[in-house]
Coordinates of C-alpha atoms in Angstrom, one line a residue:
V1 CA 4.5 -27.8 15.0
S2 CA 2.5 -26.5 12.0
T3 CA 1.8 -23.2 10.7
Q4 CA -0.6 -22.1 8.1
S5 CA -0.3 -18.8 5.9
T6 CA -3.1 -17.8 3.9
W7 CA -3.0 -15.0 1.0
D8 CA -6.1 -14.4 -0.9
N9 CA -6.6 -12.5 -4.4
K10 CA -9.6 -10.4 -5.0
R11 CA -10.5 -7.9 -7.8
M12 CA -11.5 -4.4 -6.6
A13 CA -14.6 -2.8 -8.0
S14 CA -12.6 0.5 -8.8
G15 CA -8.9 1.8 -8.3
D16 CA -9.9 3.3 -4.9
G17 CA -12.8 3.3 -2.4
S18 CA -15.4 5.9 -2.9
C19 CA -14.6 7.9 0.3
I20 CA -10.8 8.0 -1.0
T21 CA -12.2 9.1 -4.5
C22 CA -14.0 11.8 -3.3
F23 CA -11.1 13.1 -1.2
Y24 CA -8.9 12.9 -4.4
W25 CA -11.4 15.0 -6.5
F26 CA -11.5 17.3 -3.5
V27 CA -7.6 17.5 -3.7
S28 CA -7.9 18.0 -7.5
I29 CA -10.5 20.9 -7.2
S30 CA -8.1 22.6 -4.4
L31 CA -5.3 22.7 -6.8
W32 CA -7.6 24.2 -9.6
G33 CA -9.0 26.7 -7.2
S34 CA -5.3 27.6 -6.1
I35 CA -4.2 28.2 -9.6
L36 CA -7.2 30.3 -10.5
F37 CA -6.2 32.4 -7.3
I38 CA -2.5 32.6 -8.4
I39 CA -3.7 33.9 -11.9
L40 CA -6.0 36.5 -10.4
S41 CA -3.5 37.6 -8.0
V42 CA -0.6 38.0 -10.8
S43 CA -3.2 39.8 -13.1
G44 CA -3.8 42.5 -10.1
A45 CA -7.4 41.5 -10.0
L46 CA -6.5 40.9 -6.3
P47 CA -5.1 43.0 -3.8
Q48 CA -1.4 42.6 -3.2
E49 CA -1.8 41.6 0.1
C50 CA -3.3 38.3 -1.2
N51 CA 0.1 37.2 -3.0
T52 CA 1.5 35.5 -0.1
A53 CA -2.0 33.8 0.8
A54 CA -1.9 32.7 -2.8
D55 CA 1.8 31.2 -2.8
V56 CA 0.8 29.4 0.4
A57 CA -2.2 27.9 -1.0
I58 CA -0.5 26.8 -4.2
G59 CA 2.3 25.0 -2.4
I60 CA 0.1 23.3 0.0
S61 CA -2.3 22.0 -2.7
A62 CA 0.3 21.1 -5.1
V63 CA 1.9 19.0 -2.5
M64 CA -1.1 17.1 -1.5
Y65 CA -2.0 16.8 -5.2
L66 CA 1.1 15.2 -6.0
L67 CA 0.9 12.8 -2.8
C68 CA -2.4 11.6 -3.9
A69 CA -1.5 11.1 -7.3
F70 CA 1.4 8.7 -6.7
C71 CA -0.2 7.0 -3.6
S72 CA -3.1 6.2 -5.8
S73 CA -3.8 2.4 -6.4
T74 CA -4.3 3.5 -10.2
C75 CA -0.7 4.4 -10.2
R76 CA 0.5 1.2 -8.8
Y77 CA -1.8 -1.1 -11.1
L78 CA 0.0 0.8 -14.1
M79 CA 3.3 0.2 -12.5
H80 CA 2.6 -3.7 -12.7
K81 CA 1.2 -4.3 -16.2
T82 CA 1.5 -7.9 -17.4
T83 CA -0.1 -10.2 -20.0
G84 CA -2.8 -12.9 -18.9
A85 CA -0.2 -15.7 -20.0
D86 CA 2.5 -14.2 -17.7
I87 CA 0.0 -13.8 -14.8
Y88 CA -0.3 -17.7 -14.5
G89 CA 3.3 -18.2 -14.6
Y90 CA 3.6 -15.1 -11.8
M91 CA 1.0 -16.7 -9.7
Q92 CA 2.6 -20.4 -10.1
N93 CA 5.9 -18.9 -8.9
M94 CA 3.9 -17.3 -5.8
F95 CA 2.7 -20.7 -4.9
Y96 CA 6.4 -22.0 -4.7
T97 CA 7.3 -19.4 -2.6
P98 CA 7.3 -19.1 1.2
A99 CA 5.9 -16.1 3.0
Y100 CA 8.1 -14.7 6.1
Y101 CA 6.7 -13.1 9.2
I102 CA 9.1 -10.7 10.5
F103 CA 9.0 -9.3 13.9
H104 CA 10.3 -5.7 14.8
V105 CA 11.0 -3.7 17.7
Q106 CA 12.3 -0.2 18.4
C107 CA 13.6 0.7 22.0
Y108 CA 13.4 4.4 23.2
H109 CA 13.0 6.7 26.0
Y110 CA 12.2 10.3 26.8
E111 CA 14.4 13.3 27.4
T112 CA 13.3 16.7 29.0
R113 CA 15.5 19.6 27.5
H114 CA 15.7 22.9 28.7
I115 CA 16.4 25.4 26.1
T116 CA 17.5 29.1 26.8
E117 CA 16.8 31.7 24.2
R118 CA 17.8 35.3 23.9
D119 CA 15.5 37.9 21.9
S120 CA 17.0 41.1 20.1
Q121 CA 16.7 43.3 23.0
G122 CA 18.7 40.8 25.3
N123 CA 16.1 39.4 27.1
T124 CA 16.4 35.5 27.8
R125 CA 13.6 33.0 28.1
T126 CA 13.5 29.1 29.2
R127 CA 11.4 26.6 27.4
T128 CA 11.2 23.1 28.5
E129 CA 10.7 20.1 25.5
T130 CA 10.3 16.6 25.6
H131 CA 12.0 14.7 23.1
R132 CA 11.8 10.9 21.9
V133 CA 15.3 9.2 21.7
N134 CA 15.2 6.0 19.8
T135 CA 18.4 3.7 21.0
H136 CA 18.0 0.2 19.7
S137 CA 16.1 -1.7 16.8
A138 CA 16.0 -5.2 15.7
S139 CA 14.3 -7.5 13.7
E140 CA 14.0 -11.5 13.3
R141 CA 12.2 -14.0 11.5
F142 CA 9.6 -16.3 12.9
H143 CA 11.4 -19.7 12.2
Y144 CA 9.6 -22.6 10.6
I145 CA 10.9 -25.6 9.0
S146 CA 8.5 -26.9 6.0
W147 CA 5.3 -25.5 4.3
R148 CA 3.1 -26.5 1.6
D149 CA 0.5 -24.7 -0.4
V150 CA -3.3 -25.3 -0.7
S151 CA -4.0 -22.6 -3.0
G152 CA -6.5 -24.4 -5.5
V153 CA -6.8 -23.6 -9.0
F154 CA -5.9 -19.8 -10.2
T155 CA -8.5 -19.1 -12.8
L156 CA -8.8 -15.6 -14.3
D157 CA -12.0 -14.5 -15.2
T158 CA -12.2 -12.8 -18.3
A159 CA -16.0 -12.6 -19.1
G160 CA -16.0 -8.7 -19.0
A161 CA -13.7 -9.0 -22.0
L162 CA -15.7 -11.0 -24.1
V163 CA -18.7 -9.0 -23.5
N164 CA -17.0 -5.8 -24.1
T165 CA -14.5 -6.0 -26.6
K166 CA -13.0 -2.7 -25.2
K167 CA -12.4 -4.0 -21.9
A168 CA -8.6 -5.0 -22.1
F169 CA -7.2 -5.4 -18.5
V170 CA -8.4 -7.0 -15.2
K171 CA -7.3 -5.2 -12.0
L172 CA -5.8 -7.8 -9.7
E173 CA -5.0 -7.2 -6.2
L174 CA -3.5 -9.8 -3.9
N175 CA -3.1 -9.5 -0.2
I176 CA -0.9 -11.6 2.3
D177 CA -2.4 -13.0 5.3
F178 CA -1.2 -15.0 8.1
Q179 CA -2.7 -17.9 10.2
F180 CA -1.9 -20.7 12.3
A181 CA -2.9 -24.3 11.7
N182 CA -3.3 -25.2 15.3
D183 CA -2.9 -24.2 19.1
G184 CA 0.8 -25.8 19.2
T185 CA 1.7 -23.6 16.2
L186 CA 0.3 -20.5 18.0
S187 CA 2.1 -21.2 21.1
D188 CA 5.3 -21.6 19.4
F189 CA 4.8 -18.3 17.6
E190 CA 4.0 -16.5 20.7
N191 CA 7.2 -17.9 22.4
Q192 CA 9.6 -16.9 19.7
R193 CA 7.7 -13.5 19.6
E194 CA 8.0 -13.2 23.4
S195 CA 11.7 -14.5 23.4
F196 CA 12.6 -11.9 20.7
R197 CA 11.2 -8.8 22.6
R198 CA 13.1 -9.9 25.9
R199 CA 16.2 -10.4 24.0
N200 CA 15.8 -6.8 22.6
N201 CA 14.5 -5.1 25.5
R202 CA 17.0 -2.5 25.7
D203 CA 15.6 0.6 27.2
T204 CA 12.6 2.1 28.8
H205 CA 9.7 1.7 26.1
Q206 CA 9.8 -0.6 23.3
D207 CA 7.4 -0.5 20.2
Y208 CA 6.6 -4.0 18.6
S209 CA 5.2 -4.4 15.0
Y210 CA 5.5 -7.2 12.4
T211 CA 5.6 -7.5 8.3
I212 CA 4.9 -10.3 6.2
T213 CA 7.1 -10.7 3.2
M214 CA 7.0 -12.8 -0.2
S215 CA 9.8 -12.5 -2.6
G216 CA 8.6 -11.0 -5.8
F217 CA 5.4 -10.2 -4.5
N218 CA 3.4 -7.3 -6.0
Q219 CA -0.1 -6.3 -4.6
Y220 CA -1.2 -4.5 -7.5
N221 CA -1.2 -6.3 -10.8
L222 CA -2.9 -5.1 -14.0
V223 CA -3.3 -8.0 -16.4
R224 CA -3.8 -7.8 -20.1
V225 CA -6.7 -10.1 -20.9
S226 CA -7.4 -9.0 -24.7
D227 CA -5.6 -7.9 -27.7
Y228 CA -7.4 -4.8 -27.8
K229 CA -4.9 -2.1 -27.0
P230 CA -6.6 1.2 -25.6
P231 CA -5.5 4.6 -26.7
C232 CA -3.2 6.7 -24.6
F233 CA -3.1 3.9 -21.9
G234 CA 0.3 3.8 -19.7
M235 CA 2.5 4.9 -17.0
T236 CA 3.7 7.5 -19.2
W237 CA 0.3 8.9 -20.0
Y238 CA -0.5 8.7 -16.4
L239 CA 2.5 11.2 -15.6
L240 CA 1.6 13.6 -18.3
F241 CA -2.0 13.8 -16.9
T242 CA -0.6 14.1 -13.4
F243 CA 1.4 17.1 -14.2
L244 CA -1.4 18.8 -16.3
S245 CA -3.4 18.5 -13.0
L246 CA -5.9 16.2 -14.8
V247 CA -5.2 12.9 -13.3
E248 CA -8.6 12.2 -11.9
F249 CA -9.9 12.3 -15.4
Y250 CA -7.0 10.0 -16.5
K251 CA -8.4 7.5 -13.6
M252 CA -11.4 7.7 -15.2
H253 CA -10.3 6.8 -18.4
V254 CA -8.1 3.9 -17.1
D255 CA -11.3 2.2 -15.5
R256 CA -13.2 2.4 -18.8
Y257 CA -10.9 -0.3 -20.1
C258 CA -10.5 -2.5 -17.1
I259 CA -12.7 -5.2 -15.9
C260 CA -13.7 -4.0 -12.5
L261 CA -15.8 -6.6 -10.4
L262 CA -15.5 -7.2 -6.7
Y263 CA -14.6 -10.7 -5.8
T264 CA -14.2 -12.0 -2.2
S265 CA -12.8 -15.1 -1.0
D266 CA -16.3 -16.5 -0.2
A267 CA -17.3 -15.6 -3.6
A268 CA -14.6 -17.3 -5.1
D269 CA -15.2 -20.6 -2.9
E270 CA -18.7 -20.5 -3.9
Q271 CA -17.8 -20.4 -7.6
R272 CA -19.8 -17.3 -8.3
G273 CA -16.6 -15.6 -10.2
V274 CA -13.2 -16.4 -10.2
D275 CA -11.7 -19.7 -8.5
L276 CA -9.4 -18.9 -5.3
G277 CA -6.1 -18.7 -6.6
G278 CA -4.1 -17.5 -3.9
R279 CA -4.7 -19.1 -0.6
R280 CA -1.4 -20.5 0.9
V281 CA -0.8 -22.7 3.5
I282 CA 2.7 -23.2 5.2
K283 CA 3.5 -25.9 7.6
Q284 CA 6.3 -26.7 9.7
K285 CA 7.2 -29.7 11.9

């Protein structure tokens, strides 16, 4: 039985997609509006009845803003900053590291509960609620015996840094994918998956999911490709601008010093940009 697992590398045209970027800007503008609302409310420029609305608005806006800031790909890139020399060692290590496909199940049932409440006047009211009750969970690897890597040569394209001397980093995003080499492998995979689900079918309902993991794997990598040192560049500065509610402007600052070109696997295979350096084949016999 043979299995094939593929993971590809690509560089994103920007830290986040255009729609997500627009949403991030909307959240930031909402926060600025809420701050202005609070200032006007505290200064007495607005009726006192608006104080509660202002508190709710600033609370919701602040939570959404922080979630967007720390879930942003720019934040994750800055957390995994490395040098051009180091990235080749990192990729080489990935070529020799196996990927694991892991099955997960969660068993559960629903319970109907009757709740009786009494108000301040002594009146009682009964309401019915349906609750999900999780009773059993399990995980198991898809078992294979051997594998081999056919990724090809990993070559980091630094042409952008040569053209513009202020380009100091490349945003490198790695994604893990899993494929099968032949029908025999697919059949073995399905048998293992169904066996796992049957052995762990312990309740009325069962949710199935899977994850693909690789030891030491980082999806977002910010790779230094020149000696130029951008001013105010790093995770510390990102946190500072986040708490100043100016994180979207700092993302623009980061992008200014990064090579932001989009490469797909097909483009890499056709040698229009970067060699495909992340295609992994796992085989089991």
